[in-house]
PDB file of C-alpha atoms in Angstrom:
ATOM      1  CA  UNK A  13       0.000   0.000   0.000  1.00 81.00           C
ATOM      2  CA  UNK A  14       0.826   3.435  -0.450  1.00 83.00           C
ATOM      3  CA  UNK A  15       0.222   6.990  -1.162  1.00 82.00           C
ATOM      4  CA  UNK A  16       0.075   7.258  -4.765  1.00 84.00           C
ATOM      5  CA  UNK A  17      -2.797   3.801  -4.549  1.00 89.00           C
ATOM      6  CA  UNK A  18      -4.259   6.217  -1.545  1.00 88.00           C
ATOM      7  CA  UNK A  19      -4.911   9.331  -3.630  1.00 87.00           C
ATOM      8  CA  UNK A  20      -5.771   7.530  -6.701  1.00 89.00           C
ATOM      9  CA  UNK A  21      -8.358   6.208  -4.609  1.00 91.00           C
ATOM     10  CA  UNK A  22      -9.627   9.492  -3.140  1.00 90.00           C
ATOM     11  CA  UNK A  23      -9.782  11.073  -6.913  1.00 87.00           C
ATOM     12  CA  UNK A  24     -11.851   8.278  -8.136  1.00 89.00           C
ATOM     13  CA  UNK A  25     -14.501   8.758  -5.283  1.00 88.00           C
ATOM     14  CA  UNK A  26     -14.551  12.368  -6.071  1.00 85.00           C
ATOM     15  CA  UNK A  27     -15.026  12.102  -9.518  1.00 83.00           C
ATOM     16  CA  UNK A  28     -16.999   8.940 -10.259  1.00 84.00           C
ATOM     17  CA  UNK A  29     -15.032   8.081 -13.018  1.00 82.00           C
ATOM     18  CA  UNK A  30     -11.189   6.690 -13.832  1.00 84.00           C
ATOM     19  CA  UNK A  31     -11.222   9.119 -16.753  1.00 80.00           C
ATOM     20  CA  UNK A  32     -11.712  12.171 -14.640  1.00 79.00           C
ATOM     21  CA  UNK A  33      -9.972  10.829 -11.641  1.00 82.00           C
ATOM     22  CA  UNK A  34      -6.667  10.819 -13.747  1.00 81.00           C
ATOM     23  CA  UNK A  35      -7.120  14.410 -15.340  1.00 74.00           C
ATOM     24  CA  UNK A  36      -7.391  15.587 -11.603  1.00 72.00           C
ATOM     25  CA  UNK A  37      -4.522  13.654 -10.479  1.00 74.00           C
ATOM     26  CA  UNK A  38      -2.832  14.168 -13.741  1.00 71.00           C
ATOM     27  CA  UNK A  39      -1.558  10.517 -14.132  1.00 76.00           C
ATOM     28  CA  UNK A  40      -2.756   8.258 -16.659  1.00 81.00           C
ATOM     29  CA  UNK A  41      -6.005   6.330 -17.319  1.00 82.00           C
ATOM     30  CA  UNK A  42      -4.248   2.890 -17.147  1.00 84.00           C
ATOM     31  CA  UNK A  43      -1.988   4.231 -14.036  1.00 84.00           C
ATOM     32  CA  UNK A  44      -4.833   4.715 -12.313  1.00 84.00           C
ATOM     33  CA  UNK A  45      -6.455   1.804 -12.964  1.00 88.00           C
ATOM     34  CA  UNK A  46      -3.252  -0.225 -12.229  1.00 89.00           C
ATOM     35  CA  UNK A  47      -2.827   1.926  -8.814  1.00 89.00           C
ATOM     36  CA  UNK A  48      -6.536   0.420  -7.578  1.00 91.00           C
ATOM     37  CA  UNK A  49      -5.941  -2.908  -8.549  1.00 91.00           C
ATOM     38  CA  UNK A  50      -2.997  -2.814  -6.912  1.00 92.00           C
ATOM     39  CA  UNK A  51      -4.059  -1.706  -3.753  1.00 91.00           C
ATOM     40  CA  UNK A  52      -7.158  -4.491  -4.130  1.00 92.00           C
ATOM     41  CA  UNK A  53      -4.635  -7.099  -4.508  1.00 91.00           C
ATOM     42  CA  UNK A  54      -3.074  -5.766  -1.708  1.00 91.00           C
ATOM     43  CA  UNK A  55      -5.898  -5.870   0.518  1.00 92.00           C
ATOM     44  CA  UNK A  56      -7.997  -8.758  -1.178  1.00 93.00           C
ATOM     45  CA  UNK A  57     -10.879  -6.816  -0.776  1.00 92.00           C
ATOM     46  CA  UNK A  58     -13.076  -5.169  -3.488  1.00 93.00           C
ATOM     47  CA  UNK A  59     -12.951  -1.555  -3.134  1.00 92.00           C
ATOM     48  CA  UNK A  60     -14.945  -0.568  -6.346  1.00 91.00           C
ATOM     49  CA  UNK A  61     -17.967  -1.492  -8.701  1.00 90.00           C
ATOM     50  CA  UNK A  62     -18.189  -0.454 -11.940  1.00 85.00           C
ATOM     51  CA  UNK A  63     -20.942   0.810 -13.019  1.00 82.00           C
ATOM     52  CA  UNK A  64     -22.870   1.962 -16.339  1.00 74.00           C
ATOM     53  CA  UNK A  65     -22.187   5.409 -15.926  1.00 74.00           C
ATOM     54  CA  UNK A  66     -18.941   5.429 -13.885  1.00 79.00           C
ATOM     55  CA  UNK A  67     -17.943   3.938 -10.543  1.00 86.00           C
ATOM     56  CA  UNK A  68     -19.202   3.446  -7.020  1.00 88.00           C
ATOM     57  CA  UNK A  69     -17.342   2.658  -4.115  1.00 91.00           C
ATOM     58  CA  UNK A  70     -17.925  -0.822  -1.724  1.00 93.00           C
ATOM     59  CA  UNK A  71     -19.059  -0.607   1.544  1.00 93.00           C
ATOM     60  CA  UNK A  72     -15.246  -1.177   2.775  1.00 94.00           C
ATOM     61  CA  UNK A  73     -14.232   1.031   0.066  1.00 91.00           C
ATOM     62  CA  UNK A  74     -15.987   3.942   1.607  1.00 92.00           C
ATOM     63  CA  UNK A  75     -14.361   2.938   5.272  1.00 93.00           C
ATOM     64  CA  UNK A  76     -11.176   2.781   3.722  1.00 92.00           C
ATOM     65  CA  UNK A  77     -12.190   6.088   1.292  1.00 91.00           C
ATOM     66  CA  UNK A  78     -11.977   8.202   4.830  1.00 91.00           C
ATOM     67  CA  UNK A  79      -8.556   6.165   6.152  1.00 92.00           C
ATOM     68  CA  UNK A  80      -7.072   7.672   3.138  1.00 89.00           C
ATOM     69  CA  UNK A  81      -8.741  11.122   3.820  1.00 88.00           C
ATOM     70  CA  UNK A  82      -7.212  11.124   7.076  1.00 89.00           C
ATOM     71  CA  UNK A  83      -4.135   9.899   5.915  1.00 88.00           C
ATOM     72  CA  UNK A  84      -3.582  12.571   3.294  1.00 81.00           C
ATOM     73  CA  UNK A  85      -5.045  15.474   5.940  1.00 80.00           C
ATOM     74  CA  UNK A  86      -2.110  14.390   7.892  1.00 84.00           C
ATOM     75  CA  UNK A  87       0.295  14.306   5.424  1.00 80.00           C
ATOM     76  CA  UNK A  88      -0.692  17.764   4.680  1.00 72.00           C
ATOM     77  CA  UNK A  89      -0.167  18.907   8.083  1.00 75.00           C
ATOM     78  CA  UNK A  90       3.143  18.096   8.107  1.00 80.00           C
ATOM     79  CA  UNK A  91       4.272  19.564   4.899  1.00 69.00           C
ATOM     80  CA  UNK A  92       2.266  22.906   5.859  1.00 66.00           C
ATOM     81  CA  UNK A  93       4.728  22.896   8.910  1.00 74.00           C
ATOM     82  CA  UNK A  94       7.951  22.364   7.635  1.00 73.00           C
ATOM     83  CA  UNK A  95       7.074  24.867   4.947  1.00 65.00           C
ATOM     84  CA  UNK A  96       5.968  27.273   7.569  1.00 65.00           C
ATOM     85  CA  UNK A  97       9.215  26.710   9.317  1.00 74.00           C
ATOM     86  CA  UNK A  98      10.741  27.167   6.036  1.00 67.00           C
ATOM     87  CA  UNK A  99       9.020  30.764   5.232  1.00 63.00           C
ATOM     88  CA  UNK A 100       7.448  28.564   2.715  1.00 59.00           C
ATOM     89  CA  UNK A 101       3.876  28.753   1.175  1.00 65.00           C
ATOM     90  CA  UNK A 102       2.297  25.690   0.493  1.00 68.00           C
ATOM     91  CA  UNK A 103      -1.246  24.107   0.743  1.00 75.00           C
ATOM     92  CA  UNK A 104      -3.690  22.989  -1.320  1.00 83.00           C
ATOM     93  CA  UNK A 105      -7.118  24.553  -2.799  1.00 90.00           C
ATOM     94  CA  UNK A 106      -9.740  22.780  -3.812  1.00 91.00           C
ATOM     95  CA  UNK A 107     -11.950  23.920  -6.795  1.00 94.00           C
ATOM     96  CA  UNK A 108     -15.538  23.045  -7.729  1.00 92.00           C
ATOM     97  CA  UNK A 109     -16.600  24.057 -11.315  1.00 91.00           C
ATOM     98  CA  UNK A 110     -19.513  22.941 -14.202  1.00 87.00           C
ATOM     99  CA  UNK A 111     -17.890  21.634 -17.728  1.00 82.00           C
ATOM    100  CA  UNK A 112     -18.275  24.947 -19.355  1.00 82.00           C
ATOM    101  CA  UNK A 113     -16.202  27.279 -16.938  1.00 87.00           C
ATOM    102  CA  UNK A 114     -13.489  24.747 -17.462  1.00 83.00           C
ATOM    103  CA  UNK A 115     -13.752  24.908 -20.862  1.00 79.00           C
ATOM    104  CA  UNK A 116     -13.424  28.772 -20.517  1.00 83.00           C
ATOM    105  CA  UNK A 117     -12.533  31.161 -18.141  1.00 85.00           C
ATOM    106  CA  UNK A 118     -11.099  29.073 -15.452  1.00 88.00           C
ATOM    107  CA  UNK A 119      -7.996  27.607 -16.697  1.00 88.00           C
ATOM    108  CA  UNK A 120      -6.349  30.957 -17.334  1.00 89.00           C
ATOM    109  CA  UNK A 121      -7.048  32.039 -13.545  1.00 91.00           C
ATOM    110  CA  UNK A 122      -5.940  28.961 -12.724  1.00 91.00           C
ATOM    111  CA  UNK A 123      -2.415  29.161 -14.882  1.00 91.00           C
ATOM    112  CA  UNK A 124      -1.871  32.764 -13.232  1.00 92.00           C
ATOM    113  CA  UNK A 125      -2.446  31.278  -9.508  1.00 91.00           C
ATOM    114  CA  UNK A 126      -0.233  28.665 -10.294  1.00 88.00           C
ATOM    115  CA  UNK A 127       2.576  30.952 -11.860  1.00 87.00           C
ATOM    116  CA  UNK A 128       2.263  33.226  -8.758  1.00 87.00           C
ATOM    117  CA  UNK A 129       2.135  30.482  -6.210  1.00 84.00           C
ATOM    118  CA  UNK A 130       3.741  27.350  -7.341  1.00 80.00           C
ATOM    119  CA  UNK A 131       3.838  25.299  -3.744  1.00 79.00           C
ATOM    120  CA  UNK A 132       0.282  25.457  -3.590  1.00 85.00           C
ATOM    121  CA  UNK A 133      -1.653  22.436  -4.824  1.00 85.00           C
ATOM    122  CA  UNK A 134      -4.550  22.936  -6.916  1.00 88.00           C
ATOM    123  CA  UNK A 135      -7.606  20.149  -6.826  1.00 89.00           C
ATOM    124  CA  UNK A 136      -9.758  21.346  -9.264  1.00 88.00           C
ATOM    125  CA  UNK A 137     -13.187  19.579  -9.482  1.00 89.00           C
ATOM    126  CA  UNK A 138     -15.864  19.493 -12.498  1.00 86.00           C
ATOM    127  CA  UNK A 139     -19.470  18.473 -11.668  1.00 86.00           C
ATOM    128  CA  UNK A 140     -22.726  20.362 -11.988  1.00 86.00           C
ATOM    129  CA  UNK A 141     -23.596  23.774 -10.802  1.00 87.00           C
ATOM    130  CA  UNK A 142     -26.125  22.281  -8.189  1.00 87.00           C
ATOM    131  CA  UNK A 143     -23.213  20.007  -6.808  1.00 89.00           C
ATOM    132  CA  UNK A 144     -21.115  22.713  -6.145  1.00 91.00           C
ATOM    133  CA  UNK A 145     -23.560  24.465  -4.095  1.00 89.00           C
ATOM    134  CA  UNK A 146     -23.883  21.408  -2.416  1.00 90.00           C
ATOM    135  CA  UNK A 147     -20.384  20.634  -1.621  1.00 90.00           C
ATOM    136  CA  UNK A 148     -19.660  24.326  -0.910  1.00 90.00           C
ATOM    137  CA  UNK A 149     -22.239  24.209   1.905  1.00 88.00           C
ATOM    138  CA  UNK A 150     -20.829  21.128   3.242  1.00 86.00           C
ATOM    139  CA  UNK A 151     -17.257  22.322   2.937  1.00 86.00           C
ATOM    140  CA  UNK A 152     -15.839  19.671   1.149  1.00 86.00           C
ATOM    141  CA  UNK A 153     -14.014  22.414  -1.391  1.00 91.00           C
ATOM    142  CA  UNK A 154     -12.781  25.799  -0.896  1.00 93.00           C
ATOM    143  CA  UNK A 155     -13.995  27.976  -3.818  1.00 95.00           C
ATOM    144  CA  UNK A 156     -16.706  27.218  -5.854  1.00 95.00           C
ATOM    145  CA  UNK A 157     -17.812  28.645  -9.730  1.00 94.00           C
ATOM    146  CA  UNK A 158     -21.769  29.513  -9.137  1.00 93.00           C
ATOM    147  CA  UNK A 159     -24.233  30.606 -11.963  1.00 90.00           C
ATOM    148  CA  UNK A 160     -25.685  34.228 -11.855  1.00 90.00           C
ATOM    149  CA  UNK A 161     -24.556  34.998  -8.227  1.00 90.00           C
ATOM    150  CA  UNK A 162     -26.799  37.218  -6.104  1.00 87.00           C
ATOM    151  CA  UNK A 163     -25.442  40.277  -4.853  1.00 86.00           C
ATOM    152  CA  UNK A 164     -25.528  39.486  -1.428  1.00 84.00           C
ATOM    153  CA  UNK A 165     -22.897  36.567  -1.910  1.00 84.00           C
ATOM    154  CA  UNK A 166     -19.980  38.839  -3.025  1.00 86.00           C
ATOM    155  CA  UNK A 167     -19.004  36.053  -5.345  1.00 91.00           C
ATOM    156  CA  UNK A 168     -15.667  37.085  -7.471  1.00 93.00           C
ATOM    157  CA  UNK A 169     -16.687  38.024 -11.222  1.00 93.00           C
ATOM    158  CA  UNK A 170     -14.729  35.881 -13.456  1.00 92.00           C
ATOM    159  CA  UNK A 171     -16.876  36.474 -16.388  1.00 90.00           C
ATOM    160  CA  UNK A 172     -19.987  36.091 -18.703  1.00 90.00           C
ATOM    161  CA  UNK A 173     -21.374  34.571 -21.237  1.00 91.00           C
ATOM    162  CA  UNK A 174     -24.525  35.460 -24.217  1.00 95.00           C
ATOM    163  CA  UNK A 175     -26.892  33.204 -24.919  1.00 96.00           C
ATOM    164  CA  UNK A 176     -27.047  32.553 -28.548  1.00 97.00           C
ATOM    165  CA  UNK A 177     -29.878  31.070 -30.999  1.00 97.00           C
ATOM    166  CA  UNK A 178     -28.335  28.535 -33.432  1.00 97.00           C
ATOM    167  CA  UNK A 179     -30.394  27.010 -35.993  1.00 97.00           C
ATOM    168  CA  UNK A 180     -29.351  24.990 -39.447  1.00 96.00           C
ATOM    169  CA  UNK A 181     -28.623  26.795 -42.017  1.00 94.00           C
ATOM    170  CA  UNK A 182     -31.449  26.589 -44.778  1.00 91.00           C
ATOM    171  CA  UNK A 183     -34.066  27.274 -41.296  1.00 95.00           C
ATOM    172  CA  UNK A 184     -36.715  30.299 -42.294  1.00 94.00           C
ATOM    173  CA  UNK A 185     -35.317  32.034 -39.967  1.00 94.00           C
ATOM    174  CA  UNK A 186     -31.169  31.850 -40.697  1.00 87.00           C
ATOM    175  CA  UNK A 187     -31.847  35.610 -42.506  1.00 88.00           C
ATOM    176  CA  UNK A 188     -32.451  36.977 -39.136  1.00 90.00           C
ATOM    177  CA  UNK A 189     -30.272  38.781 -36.648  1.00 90.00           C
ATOM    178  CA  UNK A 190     -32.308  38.261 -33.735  1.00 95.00           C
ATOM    179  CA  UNK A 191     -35.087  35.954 -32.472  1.00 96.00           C
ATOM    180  CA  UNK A 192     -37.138  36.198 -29.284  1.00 96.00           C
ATOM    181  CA  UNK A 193     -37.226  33.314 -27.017  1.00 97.00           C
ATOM    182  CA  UNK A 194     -41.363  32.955 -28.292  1.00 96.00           C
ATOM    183  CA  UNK A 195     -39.683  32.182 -31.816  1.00 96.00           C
ATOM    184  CA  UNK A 196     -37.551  29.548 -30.469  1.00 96.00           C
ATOM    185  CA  UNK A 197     -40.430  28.072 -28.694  1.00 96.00           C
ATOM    186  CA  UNK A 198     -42.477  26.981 -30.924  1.00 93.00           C
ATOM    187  CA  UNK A 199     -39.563  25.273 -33.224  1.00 96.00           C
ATOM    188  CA  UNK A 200     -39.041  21.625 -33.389  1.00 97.00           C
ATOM    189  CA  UNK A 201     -36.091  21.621 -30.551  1.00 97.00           C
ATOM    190  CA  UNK A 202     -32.952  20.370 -29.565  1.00 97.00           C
ATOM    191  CA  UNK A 203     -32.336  20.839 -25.676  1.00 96.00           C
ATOM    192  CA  UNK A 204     -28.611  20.885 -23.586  1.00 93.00           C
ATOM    193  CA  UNK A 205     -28.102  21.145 -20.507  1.00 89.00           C
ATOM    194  CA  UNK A 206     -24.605  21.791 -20.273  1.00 85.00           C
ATOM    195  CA  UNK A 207     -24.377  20.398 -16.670  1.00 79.00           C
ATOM    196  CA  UNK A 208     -26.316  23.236 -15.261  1.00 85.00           C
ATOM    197  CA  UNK A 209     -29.757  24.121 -13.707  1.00 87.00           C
ATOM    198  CA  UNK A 210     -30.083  27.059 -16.299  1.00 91.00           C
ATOM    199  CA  UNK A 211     -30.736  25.876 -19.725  1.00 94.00           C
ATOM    200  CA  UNK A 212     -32.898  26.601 -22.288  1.00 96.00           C
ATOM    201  CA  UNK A 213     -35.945  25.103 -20.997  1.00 96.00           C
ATOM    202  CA  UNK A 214     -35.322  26.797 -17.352  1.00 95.00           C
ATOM    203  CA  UNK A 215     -35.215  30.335 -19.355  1.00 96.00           C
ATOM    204  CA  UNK A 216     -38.464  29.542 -21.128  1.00 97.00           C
ATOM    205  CA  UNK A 217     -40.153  29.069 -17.993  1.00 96.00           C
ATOM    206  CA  UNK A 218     -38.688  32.191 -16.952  1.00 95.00           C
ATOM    207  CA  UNK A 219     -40.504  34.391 -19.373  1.00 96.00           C
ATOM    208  CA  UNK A 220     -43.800  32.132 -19.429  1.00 97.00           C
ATOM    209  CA  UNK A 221     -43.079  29.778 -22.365  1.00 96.00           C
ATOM    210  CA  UNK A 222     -42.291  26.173 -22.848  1.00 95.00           C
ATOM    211  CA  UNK A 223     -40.900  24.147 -25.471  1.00 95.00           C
ATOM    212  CA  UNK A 224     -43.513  22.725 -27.858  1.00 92.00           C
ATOM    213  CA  UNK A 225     -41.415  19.912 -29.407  1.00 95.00           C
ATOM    214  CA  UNK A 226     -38.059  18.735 -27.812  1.00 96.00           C
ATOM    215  CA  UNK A 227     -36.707  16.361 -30.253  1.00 96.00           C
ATOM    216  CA  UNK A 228     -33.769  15.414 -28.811  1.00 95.00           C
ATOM    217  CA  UNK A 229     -31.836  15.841 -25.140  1.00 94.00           C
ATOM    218  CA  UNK A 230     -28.227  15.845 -24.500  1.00 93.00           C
ATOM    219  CA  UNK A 231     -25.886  17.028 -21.697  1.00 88.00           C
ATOM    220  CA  UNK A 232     -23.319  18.764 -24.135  1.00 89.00           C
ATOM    221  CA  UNK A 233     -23.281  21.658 -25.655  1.00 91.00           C
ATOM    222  CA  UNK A 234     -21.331  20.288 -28.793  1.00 91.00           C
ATOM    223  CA  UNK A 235     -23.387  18.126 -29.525  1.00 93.00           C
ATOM    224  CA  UNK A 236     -26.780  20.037 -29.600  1.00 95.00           C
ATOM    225  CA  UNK A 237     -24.875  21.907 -31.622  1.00 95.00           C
ATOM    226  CA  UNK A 238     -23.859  19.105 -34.206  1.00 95.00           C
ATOM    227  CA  UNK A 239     -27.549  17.640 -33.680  1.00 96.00           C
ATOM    228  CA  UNK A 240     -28.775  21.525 -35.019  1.00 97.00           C
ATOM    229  CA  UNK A 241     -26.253  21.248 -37.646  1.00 95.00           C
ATOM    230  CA  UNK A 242     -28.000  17.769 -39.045  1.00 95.00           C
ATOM    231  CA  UNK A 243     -31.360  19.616 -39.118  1.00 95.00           C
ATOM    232  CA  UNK A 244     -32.867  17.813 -35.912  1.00 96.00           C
ATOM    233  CA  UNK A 245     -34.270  21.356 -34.610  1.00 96.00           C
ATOM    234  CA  UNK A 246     -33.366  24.754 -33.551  1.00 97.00           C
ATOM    235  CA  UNK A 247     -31.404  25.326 -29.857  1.00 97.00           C
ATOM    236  CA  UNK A 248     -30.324  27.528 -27.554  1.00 97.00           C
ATOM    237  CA  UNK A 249     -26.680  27.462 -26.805  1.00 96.00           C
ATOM    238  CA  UNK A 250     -24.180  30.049 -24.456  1.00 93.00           C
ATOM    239  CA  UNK A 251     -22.200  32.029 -27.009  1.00 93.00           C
ATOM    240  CA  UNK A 252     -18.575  30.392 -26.052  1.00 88.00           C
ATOM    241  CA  UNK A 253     -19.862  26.851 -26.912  1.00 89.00           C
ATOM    242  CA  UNK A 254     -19.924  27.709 -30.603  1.00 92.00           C
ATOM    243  CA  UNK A 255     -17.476  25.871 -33.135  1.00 89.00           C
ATOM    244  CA  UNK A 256     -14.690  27.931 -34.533  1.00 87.00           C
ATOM    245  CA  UNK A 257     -16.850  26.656 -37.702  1.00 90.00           C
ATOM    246  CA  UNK A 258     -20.193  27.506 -38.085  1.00 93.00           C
ATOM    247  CA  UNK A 259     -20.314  25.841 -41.530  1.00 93.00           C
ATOM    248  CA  UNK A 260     -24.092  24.669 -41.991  1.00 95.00           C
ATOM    249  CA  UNK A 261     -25.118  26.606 -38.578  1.00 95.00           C
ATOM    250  CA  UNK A 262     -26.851  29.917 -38.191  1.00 95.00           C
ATOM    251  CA  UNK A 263     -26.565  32.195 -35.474  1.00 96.00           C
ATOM    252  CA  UNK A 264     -28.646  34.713 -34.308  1.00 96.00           C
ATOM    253  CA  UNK A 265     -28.773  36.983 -31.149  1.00 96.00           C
ATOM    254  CA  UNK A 266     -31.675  36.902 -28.373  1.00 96.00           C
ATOM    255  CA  UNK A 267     -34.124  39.360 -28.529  1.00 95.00           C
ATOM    256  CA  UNK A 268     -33.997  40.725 -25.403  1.00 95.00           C
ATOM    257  CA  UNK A 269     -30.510  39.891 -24.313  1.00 95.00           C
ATOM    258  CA  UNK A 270     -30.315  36.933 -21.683  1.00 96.00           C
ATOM    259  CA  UNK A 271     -26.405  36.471 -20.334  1.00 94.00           C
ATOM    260  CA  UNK A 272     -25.018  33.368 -17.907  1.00 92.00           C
ATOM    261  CA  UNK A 273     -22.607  35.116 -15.295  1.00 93.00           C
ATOM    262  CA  UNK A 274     -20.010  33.316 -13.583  1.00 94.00           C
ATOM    263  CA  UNK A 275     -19.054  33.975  -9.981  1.00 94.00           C
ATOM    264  CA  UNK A 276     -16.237  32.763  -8.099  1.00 95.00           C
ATOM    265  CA  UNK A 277     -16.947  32.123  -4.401  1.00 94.00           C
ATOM    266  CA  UNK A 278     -16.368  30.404  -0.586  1.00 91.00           C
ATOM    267  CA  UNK A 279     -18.985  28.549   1.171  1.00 82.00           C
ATOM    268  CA  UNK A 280     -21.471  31.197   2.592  1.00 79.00           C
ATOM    269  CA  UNK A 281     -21.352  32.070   6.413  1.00 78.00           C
ATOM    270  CA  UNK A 282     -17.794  31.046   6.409  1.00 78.00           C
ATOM    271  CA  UNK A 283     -14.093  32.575   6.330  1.00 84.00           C
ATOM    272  CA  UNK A 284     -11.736  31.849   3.394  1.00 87.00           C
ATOM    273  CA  UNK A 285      -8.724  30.458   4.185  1.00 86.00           C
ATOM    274  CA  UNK A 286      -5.425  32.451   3.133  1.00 87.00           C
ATOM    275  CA  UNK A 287      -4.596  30.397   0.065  1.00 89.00           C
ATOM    276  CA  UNK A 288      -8.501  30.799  -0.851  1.00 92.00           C
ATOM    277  CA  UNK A 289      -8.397  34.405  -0.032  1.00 92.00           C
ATOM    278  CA  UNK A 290      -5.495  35.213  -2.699  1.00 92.00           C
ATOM    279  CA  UNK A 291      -7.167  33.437  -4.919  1.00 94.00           C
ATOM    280  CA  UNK A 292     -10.494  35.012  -5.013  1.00 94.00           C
ATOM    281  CA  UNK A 293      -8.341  38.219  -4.497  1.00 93.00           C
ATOM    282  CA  UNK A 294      -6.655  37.447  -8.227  1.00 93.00           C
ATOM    283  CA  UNK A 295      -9.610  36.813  -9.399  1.00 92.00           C
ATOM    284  CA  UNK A 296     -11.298  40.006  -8.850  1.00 90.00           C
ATOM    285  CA  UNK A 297      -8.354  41.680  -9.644  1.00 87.00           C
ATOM    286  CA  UNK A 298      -8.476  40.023 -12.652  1.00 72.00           C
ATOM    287  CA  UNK A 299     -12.242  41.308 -13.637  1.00 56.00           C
ATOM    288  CA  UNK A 300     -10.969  44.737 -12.582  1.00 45.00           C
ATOM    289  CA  UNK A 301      -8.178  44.880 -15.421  1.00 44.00           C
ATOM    290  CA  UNK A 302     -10.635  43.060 -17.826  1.00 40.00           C
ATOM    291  CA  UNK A 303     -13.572  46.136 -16.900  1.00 36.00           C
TER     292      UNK A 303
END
């Protein structure tokens, strides 16, 4: 047994997934796989199940899922103070984000954080935006990316994001420039969710509307986009999901303007730690220079 089997365990709990667990750990697919069956030979116990849609953890493998929690939490401790006694900084920060975000304005903080603070650890984290309320209440991560903050939170700014129309090309309405969410409605429709709460159907119901004819449902953006592309319907897609190539696509603003905005932030009612606090302190920085 040892650290490396420990962690890969802890990433794959996290995630639900080897695929994911790697990118987080930044170690192979195979590696990790290797690392758990390793450390279930070791044991000769079954830690995980595999399941349709990812993995689950065994009864023992959640007892032994919070062994290696407490393992690594004192591991941690002890680098934290020999780096204190060093004048070093060091930690870790753990991030909680929805696909999008990643695919967008977080990895640039995150490259900047990294470049300004390279003993810190960075866990970053991709579920939905429901989850990371969820896990910020609990305080199982330190910052979490929330859609269209209220003001009260003080959530960092780290950027927004239009809501587009897309439609296939040769649709009656390619010509125009804008469409109201009433025009959409009524269209034979492809729906994404993105991952998030706030999708097309949520801003329907918004204004009073509701889609008359959802032909198809998918979780990514790309492909509601490809599906639109085929001729399967009309959608409604945030503007930084578009293909560099909009080859066979139309694209037309919303009539009024509807915007997702991103907000970086800690778990409400509680205190940042330092490494958090820097971090949400680049980050507004950052939307300063950008305004």
């Amino acid at each position: 047994m040892n650290l490396t089997q420990l962690r890969s365990l802890i990433a794959v709990a996290e995630a639900g997934s080897f695929t994911a667990a790697a990118e987080t750990v930044g170690v192979t697919q195979s590696g990790m796989s290797q690392a758990l069956a390793a450390l279930e030979e070791a044991l000769a116990v079954k830690l995980l199940v595999r399941r349709r849609h990812g993995v689950e953890l065994t009864a023992f493998g959640e007892q032994a899922l919070a062994h290696a929690r407490a393992a690594f939490g004192h591991l941690e401790a002890i680098r934290r103070e020999a780096a204190q006694t060093k004048g070093e900084e060091t930690g870790s920060l753990r991030i909680a984000a929805f696909p999008s975000v990643y695919a967008t304005v977080l990895p640039p903080l995150l490259r900047r954080f990294r470049a300004l603070h390279p003993g810190v650890e960075l866990v970053a984290l991709e579920t939905d935006d429901r989850e990371v309320e969820v896990w910020l209440a609990a305080g199982s991560i330190d910052l979490g990316v929330v859609l269209n903050p209220s003001p009260e939170r003080r959530a960092a700014p780290i950027g927004q994001d239009a809501w587009v129309g897309v439609l296939p090309a040769g649709h009656r309405f390619g010509r125009r420039g804008a469409l109201s969410l009433g025009q959409l409605a009524a269209e034979p429709f492809v729906l994404a969710t993105g991952g998030c709460h706030v999708h097309a159907r949520s801003l329907m119901e918004a204004a009073g509307l509701s889609l008359c004819d959802v032909r198809m449902e998918v979780r990514d953006w790309t492909s509601a986009v490809a599906l639109v592309r085929e001729g399967v319907g009309v959608s409604i897609v945030p503007q930084s999901t578009l293909p560099e190539k909009l080859k066979g696509l139309r694209v037309a603003r919303l009539d009024p303007p509807l915007w997702r905005r991103f907000g970086l932030t800690a778990a409400p009612g509680r205190k940042p730690s330092p490494i958090a606090g820097r971090f949400l302190e680049l980050a507004r920085s950052g939307a300063t220079q950008a305004g």
